[in-house]
């Protein structure tokens, strides 16, 4: 079974709409992150999802565009708001934290491939 | 601002040959990762390098870390077609955040 599960795995959305991506980890983790991979590009960190508090965003990313929730130690959501074709990317959830499985490595979900038309 | 640079960005090699991918980074770091990504897929963790002089090997791949030179290498020995993929290095900074290199797209030809 998957260690980190993302839903949906892919979606095609109309511009101006919003999409919420879910990330479920099969054990409690300290740190969860959201990354974006634009077509043919490397990965860029969007934000750190903090449990019980507001997410910490990287330069160039804002909460209004990418609201993030993290209600507990195993789950997070990323919303891509008011989408435009430039938001077409793969969005990946990552986790790292206590527990032998995660302690020294950052693992990634399978990604959500978003196409905005 | 941390910069992570990989080279080469594109690598086409023959089966059976050896080659090295380089990853340079601009600031001190706690950890360095190597990931593999197949087309349309997510990232597969290959190696985590935790200290200066660390060397790890798995099959035909060997990774090393020189923290003084801020350099990591991924060496491919006797390449096979199944190794064709994009390889990323990523440097961990404060708060366990990862900064990725541009990726090296490796094609191994029969």
Tab-separated table of C-alpha atoms in Angstrom:
chain	number	residue	atom	x	y	z
A	1	UNK	CA	0.000	0.000	0.000
A	2	UNK	CA	1.105	3.585	-0.611
A	3	UNK	CA	2.994	5.404	2.124
A	4	UNK	CA	1.713	8.798	0.960
A	5	UNK	CA	-1.540	8.928	-0.982
A	6	UNK	CA	-2.714	11.886	-3.000
A	7	UNK	CA	-6.123	12.479	-4.468
A	8	UNK	CA	-6.970	13.138	-7.211
A	9	UNK	CA	-4.133	11.708	-9.261
A	10	UNK	CA	-5.058	13.949	-12.151
A	11	UNK	CA	-7.712	16.453	-13.125
A	12	UNK	CA	-8.666	18.784	-15.933
A	13	UNK	CA	-10.218	22.014	-14.676
A	14	UNK	CA	-11.750	25.116	-16.133
A	15	UNK	CA	-9.958	28.396	-15.614
A	16	UNK	CA	-11.344	30.434	-12.754
A	17	UNK	CA	-12.285	27.402	-10.687
A	18	UNK	CA	-10.494	25.903	-7.676
A	19	UNK	CA	-9.221	22.405	-6.964
A	20	UNK	CA	-8.417	20.881	-3.598
A	21	UNK	CA	-5.778	18.170	-3.479
A	22	UNK	CA	-5.653	15.788	-0.543
A	23	UNK	CA	-2.579	14.137	0.940
A	24	UNK	CA	-2.884	11.252	3.400
A	25	UNK	CA	0.119	9.689	5.143
A	26	UNK	CA	-0.129	6.236	6.673
A	27	UNK	CA	1.649	7.242	9.897
A	28	UNK	CA	2.046	10.401	11.925
A	29	UNK	CA	4.691	12.740	10.597
A	30	UNK	CA	6.144	15.984	11.825
A	31	UNK	CA	6.666	17.775	8.558
A	32	UNK	CA	4.496	17.911	5.453
A	33	UNK	CA	5.245	19.924	2.363
A	34	UNK	CA	3.708	20.844	-0.965
A	35	UNK	CA	5.794	21.133	-4.123
A	36	UNK	CA	4.999	22.143	-7.671
A	37	UNK	CA	6.614	20.721	-10.797
A	38	UNK	CA	5.813	22.708	-13.903
A	39	UNK	CA	6.037	20.886	-17.242
A	40	UNK	CA	9.600	19.870	-18.009
A	41	UNK	CA	10.898	21.628	-14.915
A	42	UNK	CA	12.292	20.747	-11.531
A	43	UNK	CA	10.390	20.857	-8.259
A	44	UNK	CA	9.752	24.056	-6.328
A	45	UNK	CA	8.583	24.193	-2.740
A	46	UNK	CA	5.260	25.965	-2.327
A	47	UNK	CA	4.868	25.793	1.429
A	48	UNK	CA	5.330	23.860	4.633
A	49	UNK	CA	2.035	22.626	6.032
A	50	UNK	CA	2.093	23.213	9.786
A	51	UNK	CA	-0.178	21.186	11.999
A	52	UNK	CA	-2.573	23.409	13.875
A	53	UNK	CA	-1.284	26.682	12.463
A	54	UNK	CA	-0.999	28.600	9.227
A	55	UNK	CA	1.240	27.227	6.512
A	56	UNK	CA	4.642	28.779	5.843
A	57	UNK	CA	4.883	29.922	2.245
A	58	UNK	CA	7.984	30.267	0.089
A	59	UNK	CA	8.785	33.389	-1.846
A	60	UNK	CA	6.443	33.734	-4.808
A	61	UNK	CA	3.586	31.757	-3.286
A	62	UNK	CA	0.708	33.262	-1.306
A	63	UNK	CA	-2.044	31.919	0.868
A	64	UNK	CA	-4.850	33.414	-1.207
A	65	UNK	CA	-3.720	31.449	-4.241
A	66	UNK	CA	-2.649	28.244	-2.473
A	67	UNK	CA	-4.534	27.840	0.795
A	68	UNK	CA	-3.292	24.872	2.791
A	69	UNK	CA	-4.820	22.982	5.671
A	70	UNK	CA	-3.265	20.496	8.054
A	71	UNK	CA	-5.802	19.435	10.642
A	72	UNK	CA	-3.741	16.553	12.075
A	73	UNK	CA	-0.397	14.752	11.801
A	74	UNK	CA	-1.403	12.523	8.888
A	75	UNK	CA	-3.414	14.728	6.533
A	76	UNK	CA	-3.076	17.922	4.528
A	77	UNK	CA	-4.846	19.653	1.669
A	78	UNK	CA	-3.658	22.124	-0.939
A	79	UNK	CA	-6.150	24.238	-2.854
A	80	UNK	CA	-5.227	25.838	-6.144
A	81	UNK	CA	-7.552	28.835	-6.359
A	82	UNK	CA	-8.876	30.803	-9.295
A	83	UNK	CA	-6.904	28.650	-11.688
A	84	UNK	CA	-5.322	29.774	-14.930
A	85	UNK	CA	-3.496	27.704	-17.569
A	86	UNK	CA	-0.205	28.727	-15.908
A	87	UNK	CA	-1.205	26.609	-12.916
A	88	UNK	CA	-1.007	23.455	-15.017
A	89	UNK	CA	1.601	21.408	-13.173
A	90	UNK	CA	2.177	18.351	-11.083
A	91	UNK	CA	1.579	19.051	-7.418
A	92	UNK	CA	3.376	16.761	-4.998
A	93	UNK	CA	2.947	16.201	-1.300
A	94	UNK	CA	6.000	15.265	0.738
A	95	UNK	CA	6.408	14.089	4.325
A	96	UNK	CA	9.213	13.702	6.793
A	97	UNK	CA	9.101	13.038	10.472
A	98	UNK	CA	9.481	10.726	13.419
A	99	UNK	CA	9.252	7.031	13.007
A	100	UNK	CA	11.743	4.672	11.481
A	101	UNK	CA	10.105	4.809	8.129
A	102	UNK	CA	10.456	8.537	7.704
A	103	UNK	CA	13.201	9.574	10.035
A	104	UNK	CA	15.972	10.171	7.574
A	105	UNK	CA	14.155	10.577	4.305
A	106	UNK	CA	11.657	12.819	2.626
A	107	UNK	CA	9.096	10.745	0.751
A	108	UNK	CA	6.757	11.927	-1.956
A	109	UNK	CA	3.211	11.105	-2.938
A	110	UNK	CA	2.436	10.023	-6.459
A	111	UNK	CA	1.518	13.563	-7.443
A	112	UNK	CA	-1.541	15.273	-8.848
A	113	UNK	CA	-1.326	16.199	-12.512
A	114	UNK	CA	-3.411	19.314	-13.039
A	115	UNK	CA	-4.365	20.680	-16.435
A	116	UNK	CA	-6.218	23.986	-16.601
A	117	UNK	CA	-8.104	24.725	-19.809
B	1	UNK	CA	19.525	32.101	-1.612
B	2	UNK	CA	20.509	28.474	-1.997
B	3	UNK	CA	21.352	27.396	-5.517
B	4	UNK	CA	21.614	23.785	-6.591
B	5	UNK	CA	23.153	23.084	-9.963
B	6	UNK	CA	23.326	19.772	-11.742
B	7	UNK	CA	25.339	18.849	-14.750
B	8	UNK	CA	24.912	17.622	-17.264
B	9	UNK	CA	21.229	18.387	-17.763
B	10	UNK	CA	20.977	15.890	-20.598
B	11	UNK	CA	22.999	12.706	-20.858
B	12	UNK	CA	22.822	10.126	-23.579
B	13	UNK	CA	25.010	7.106	-23.052
B	14	UNK	CA	25.572	3.640	-24.373
B	15	UNK	CA	24.762	0.564	-22.400
B	16	UNK	CA	27.769	-0.736	-20.543
B	17	UNK	CA	29.420	2.656	-20.150
B	18	UNK	CA	30.165	4.590	-16.985
B	19	UNK	CA	29.302	8.188	-16.255
B	20	UNK	CA	28.960	10.676	-13.407
B	21	UNK	CA	26.308	13.295	-12.686
B	22	UNK	CA	27.407	16.249	-10.583
B	23	UNK	CA	25.449	18.295	-8.091
B	24	UNK	CA	26.894	21.540	-6.736
B	25	UNK	CA	25.199	23.617	-4.082
B	26	UNK	CA	25.915	27.043	-2.704
B	27	UNK	CA	25.459	26.800	1.062
B	28	UNK	CA	25.952	24.385	3.918
B	29	UNK	CA	23.366	21.681	4.290
B	30	UNK	CA	22.365	18.884	6.618
B	31	UNK	CA	21.416	16.351	3.991
B	32	UNK	CA	21.526	15.714	0.309
B	33	UNK	CA	19.101	13.498	-1.554
B	34	UNK	CA	19.124	11.818	-4.925
B	35	UNK	CA	15.790	11.003	-6.541
B	36	UNK	CA	14.752	9.243	-9.714
B	37	UNK	CA	11.703	10.274	-11.715
B	38	UNK	CA	10.268	8.242	-14.575
B	39	UNK	CA	8.065	10.041	-17.121
B	40	UNK	CA	4.656	10.805	-15.686
B	41	UNK	CA	5.622	9.413	-12.302
B	42	UNK	CA	6.480	10.769	-8.890
B	43	UNK	CA	9.886	10.780	-7.229
B	44	UNK	CA	11.610	7.630	-6.051
B	45	UNK	CA	14.138	8.138	-3.288
B	46	UNK	CA	17.530	6.665	-4.225
B	47	UNK	CA	19.975	7.918	-1.619
B	48	UNK	CA	20.187	10.138	1.430
B	49	UNK	CA	23.669	11.407	2.233
B	50	UNK	CA	24.094	12.683	5.746
B	51	UNK	CA	27.719	13.561	6.292
B	52	UNK	CA	30.963	14.520	4.649
B	53	UNK	CA	32.553	11.622	2.860
B	54	UNK	CA	29.347	9.596	2.817
B	55	UNK	CA	29.197	7.033	0.049
B	56	UNK	CA	26.217	4.847	-0.729
B	57	UNK	CA	25.760	2.247	-3.418
B	58	UNK	CA	22.733	0.470	-4.782
B	59	UNK	CA	23.155	-1.725	-7.811
B	60	UNK	CA	24.763	0.250	-10.620
B	61	UNK	CA	24.399	3.595	-8.842
B	62	UNK	CA	26.775	5.075	-6.301
B	63	UNK	CA	26.382	8.450	-4.632
B	64	UNK	CA	28.959	10.423	-2.672
B	65	UNK	CA	29.027	13.671	-0.755
B	66	UNK	CA	31.806	16.188	-0.166
B	67	UNK	CA	30.393	18.863	2.105
B	68	UNK	CA	33.569	20.928	2.021
B	69	UNK	CA	33.405	21.225	-1.744
B	70	UNK	CA	29.585	21.368	-1.600
B	71	UNK	CA	29.506	18.665	-4.214
B	72	UNK	CA	27.687	15.396	-4.617
B	73	UNK	CA	28.147	12.895	-7.399
B	74	UNK	CA	25.950	10.115	-8.744
B	75	UNK	CA	28.072	7.567	-10.559
B	76	UNK	CA	26.562	5.126	-13.001
B	77	UNK	CA	28.447	1.914	-13.651
B	78	UNK	CA	27.843	-0.241	-16.731
B	79	UNK	CA	24.616	1.510	-17.615
B	80	UNK	CA	21.561	-0.449	-18.680
B	81	UNK	CA	18.430	0.771	-20.463
B	82	UNK	CA	16.331	0.494	-17.293
B	83	UNK	CA	18.311	3.366	-15.790
B	84	UNK	CA	16.822	5.802	-18.300
B	85	UNK	CA	15.006	8.430	-16.227
B	86	UNK	CA	15.460	11.940	-14.847
B	87	UNK	CA	17.665	12.183	-11.776
B	88	UNK	CA	17.362	15.011	-9.278
B	89	UNK	CA	19.575	16.008	-6.426
B	90	UNK	CA	17.988	17.969	-3.605
B	91	UNK	CA	19.595	19.809	-0.728
B	92	UNK	CA	17.891	20.067	2.619
B	93	UNK	CA	17.944	23.342	4.494
B	94	UNK	CA	16.365	24.624	7.673
B	95	UNK	CA	12.928	23.301	8.429
B	96	UNK	CA	13.569	20.193	6.326
B	97	UNK	CA	12.838	22.135	3.168
B	98	UNK	CA	14.285	20.774	-0.076
B	99	UNK	CA	15.822	22.785	-2.891
B	100	UNK	CA	16.096	20.753	-6.072
B	101	UNK	CA	18.596	20.815	-8.885
B	102	UNK	CA	17.367	21.186	-12.435
B	103	UNK	CA	17.441	17.460	-13.048
B	104	UNK	CA	19.537	15.305	-15.376
B	105	UNK	CA	17.632	13.520	-18.093
B	106	UNK	CA	19.465	10.264	-18.695
B	107	UNK	CA	18.919	8.139	-21.776
B	108	UNK	CA	20.716	4.821	-22.033
B	109	UNK	CA	20.867	3.500	-25.573
B	110	UNK	CA	21.202	-0.190	-26.454
